Coordinates of C-alpha atoms in Angstrom, one line a residue:
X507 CA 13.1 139.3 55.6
X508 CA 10.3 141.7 55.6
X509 CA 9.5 143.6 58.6
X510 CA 6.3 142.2 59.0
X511 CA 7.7 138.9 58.9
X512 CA 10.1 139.5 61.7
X513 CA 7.3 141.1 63.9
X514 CA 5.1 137.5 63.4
X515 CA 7.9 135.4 64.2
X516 CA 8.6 137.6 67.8
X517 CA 5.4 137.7 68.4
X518 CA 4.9 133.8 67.5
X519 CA 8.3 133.0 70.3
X520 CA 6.4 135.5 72.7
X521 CA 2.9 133.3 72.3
X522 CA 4.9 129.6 72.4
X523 CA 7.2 131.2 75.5
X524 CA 4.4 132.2 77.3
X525 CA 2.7 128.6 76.9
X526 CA 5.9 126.9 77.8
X527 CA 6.7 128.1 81.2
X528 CA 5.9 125.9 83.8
X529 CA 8.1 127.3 86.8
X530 CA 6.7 129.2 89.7
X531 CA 7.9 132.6 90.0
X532 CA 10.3 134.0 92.9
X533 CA 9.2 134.1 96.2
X534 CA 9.3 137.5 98.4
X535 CA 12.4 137.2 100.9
X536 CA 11.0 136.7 104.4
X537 CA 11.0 139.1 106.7
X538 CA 12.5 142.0 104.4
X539 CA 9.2 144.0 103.8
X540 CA 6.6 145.0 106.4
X541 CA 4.0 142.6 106.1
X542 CA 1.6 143.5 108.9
X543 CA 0.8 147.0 108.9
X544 CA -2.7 148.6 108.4
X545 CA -4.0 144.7 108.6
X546 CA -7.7 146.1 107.8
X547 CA -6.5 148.0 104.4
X548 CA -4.2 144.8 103.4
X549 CA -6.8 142.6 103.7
X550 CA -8.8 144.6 101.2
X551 CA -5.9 144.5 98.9
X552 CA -4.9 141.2 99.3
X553 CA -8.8 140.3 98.8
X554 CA -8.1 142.0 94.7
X555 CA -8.0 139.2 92.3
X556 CA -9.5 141.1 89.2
X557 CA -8.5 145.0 88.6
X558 CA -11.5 144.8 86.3
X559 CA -14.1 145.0 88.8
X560 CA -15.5 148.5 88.4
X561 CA -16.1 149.7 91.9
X562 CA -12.0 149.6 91.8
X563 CA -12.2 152.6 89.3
X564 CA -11.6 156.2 90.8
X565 CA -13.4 158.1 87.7
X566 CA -11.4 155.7 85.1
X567 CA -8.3 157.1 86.7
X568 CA -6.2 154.5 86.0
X569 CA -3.4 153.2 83.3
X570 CA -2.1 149.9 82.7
X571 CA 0.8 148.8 80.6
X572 CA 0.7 144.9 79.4
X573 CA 3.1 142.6 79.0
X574 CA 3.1 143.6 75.3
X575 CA 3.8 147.3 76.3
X576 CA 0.8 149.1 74.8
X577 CA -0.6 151.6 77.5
X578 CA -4.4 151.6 78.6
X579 CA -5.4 154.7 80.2
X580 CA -8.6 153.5 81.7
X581 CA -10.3 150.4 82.0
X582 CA -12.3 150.9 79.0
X583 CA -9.6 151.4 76.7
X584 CA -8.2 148.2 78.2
X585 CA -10.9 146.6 77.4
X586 CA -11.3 147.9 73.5
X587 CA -7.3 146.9 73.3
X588 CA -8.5 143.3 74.4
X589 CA -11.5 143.2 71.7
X590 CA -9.1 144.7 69.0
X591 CA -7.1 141.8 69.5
X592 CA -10.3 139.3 69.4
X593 CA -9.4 138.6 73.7
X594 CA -11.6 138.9 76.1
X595 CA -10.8 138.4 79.8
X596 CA -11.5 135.3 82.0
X597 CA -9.6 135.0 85.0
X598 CA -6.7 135.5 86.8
X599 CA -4.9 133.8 89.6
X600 CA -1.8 134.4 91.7
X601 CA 0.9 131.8 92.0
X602 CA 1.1 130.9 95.9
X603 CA 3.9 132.5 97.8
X604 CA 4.4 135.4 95.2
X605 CA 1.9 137.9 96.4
X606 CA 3.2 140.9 98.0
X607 CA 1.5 143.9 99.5
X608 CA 3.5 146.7 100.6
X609 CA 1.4 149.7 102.6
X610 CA 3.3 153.3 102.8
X611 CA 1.5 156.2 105.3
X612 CA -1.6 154.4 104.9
X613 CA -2.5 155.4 101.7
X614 CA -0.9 154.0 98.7
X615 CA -0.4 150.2 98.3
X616 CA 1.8 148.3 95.8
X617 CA 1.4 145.0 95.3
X618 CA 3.3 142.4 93.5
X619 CA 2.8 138.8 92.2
X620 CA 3.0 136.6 89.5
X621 CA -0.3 135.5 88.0
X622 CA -1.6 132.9 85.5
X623 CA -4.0 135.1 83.5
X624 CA -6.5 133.2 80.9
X625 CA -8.4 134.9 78.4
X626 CA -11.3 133.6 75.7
X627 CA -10.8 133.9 72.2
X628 CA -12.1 132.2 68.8
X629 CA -9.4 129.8 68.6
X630 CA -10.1 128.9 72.5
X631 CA -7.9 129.8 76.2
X632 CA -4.9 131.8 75.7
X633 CA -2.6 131.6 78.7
X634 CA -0.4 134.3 80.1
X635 CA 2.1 133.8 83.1
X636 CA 3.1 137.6 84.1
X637 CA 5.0 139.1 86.8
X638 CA 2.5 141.8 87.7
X639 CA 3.1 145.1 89.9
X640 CA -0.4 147.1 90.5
X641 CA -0.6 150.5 92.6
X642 CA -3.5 151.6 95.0
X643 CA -4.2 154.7 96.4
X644 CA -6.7 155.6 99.3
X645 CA -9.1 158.3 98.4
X646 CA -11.9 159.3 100.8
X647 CA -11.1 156.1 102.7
X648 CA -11.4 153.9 99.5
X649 CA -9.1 151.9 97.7
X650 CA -9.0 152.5 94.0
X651 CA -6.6 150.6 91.3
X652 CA -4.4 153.3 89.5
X653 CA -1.5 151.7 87.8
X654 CA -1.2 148.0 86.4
X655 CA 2.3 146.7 84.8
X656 CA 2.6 142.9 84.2
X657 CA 5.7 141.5 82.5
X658 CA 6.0 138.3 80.2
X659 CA 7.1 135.6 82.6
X660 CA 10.2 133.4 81.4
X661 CA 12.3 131.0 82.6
X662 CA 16.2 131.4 82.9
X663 CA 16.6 129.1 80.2
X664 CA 14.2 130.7 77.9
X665 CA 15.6 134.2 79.0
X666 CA 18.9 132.7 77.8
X667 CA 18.0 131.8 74.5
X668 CA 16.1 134.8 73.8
X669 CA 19.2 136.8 74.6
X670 CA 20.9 134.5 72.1
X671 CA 18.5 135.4 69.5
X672 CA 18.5 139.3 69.8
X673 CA 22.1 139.7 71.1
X674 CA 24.4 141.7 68.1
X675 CA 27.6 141.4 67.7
X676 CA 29.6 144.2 67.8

């Protein structure tokens, strides 16, 4: 098998994974992370549904790694990485119950969830279900997007039989 070959067929499990999952992701523990400090500032970030929306950008300060694991540094490379690929982006929503905002000294904010993300392309919708982490920081009293990861979602089961697939034997 050629190696191009091999790359299409894991990329062509990572495309039918992703539209297969159907289960919600994990729900924060309650009552293990502080949930109520700076209530002005988490409202703000809790209000974030789309990183993309440029007053978020401190001077294109920011990198993002996708669920593929290319690296963005700036929103404007992001967004040539989408077009190379023929994507661009439509929306984003979280799943309910998997948003978490965690505030330290006021002025840096993580914030986890996982999020149904839907982009346009020539062949129609393309549907992602990531596990996505995003870092804030406060600068001059505003909150600017810095760092995005999101994560290919999977089931256990699917999980399992990709670990199948890719285990070698010693």
């Amino acid at each position: 098998m050629k190696l191009n070959d091999k790359a299409l067929q894991i990329l062509f499990f990572v495309f039918i994974s992703l539209k297969a999952v159907t289960s919600f992701g994990q729900v924060p523990p309650p009552g293990k992370y502080d949930t109520t400090n700076y209530p002005e500032d988490r409202a703000f970030i809790n209000s974030i549904s789309n990183i993309f929306d440029p007053s978020l950008s401190l001077n294109d300060n920011s990198i993002s790694i996708g669920a593929d694991g290319s690296i963005a540094y700036g929103l404007e490379e992001e967004f040539q990485k989408f077009a190379r690929n023929g994507m661009t982006f439509k929306s984003v929503e979280s799943v309910p119950g998997t948003e978490l905002v965690r505030i330290f000294n006021g002025q840096t904010a993580i914030k986890t969830k996982v999020a149904n993300v839907v982009f346009s392309t020539p062949e129609g919708d393309l549907h992602f279900k990531v596990i996505r982490s995003e870092t804030y920081i406060k600068d001059n009293g505003k909150w600017y997007f810095v760092l995005g990861q999101g994560t290919n979602f999977m089931t256990q089961e699917e999980f399992n039989e990709y670990k199948k697939a890719h285990t070698t034997k010693p």
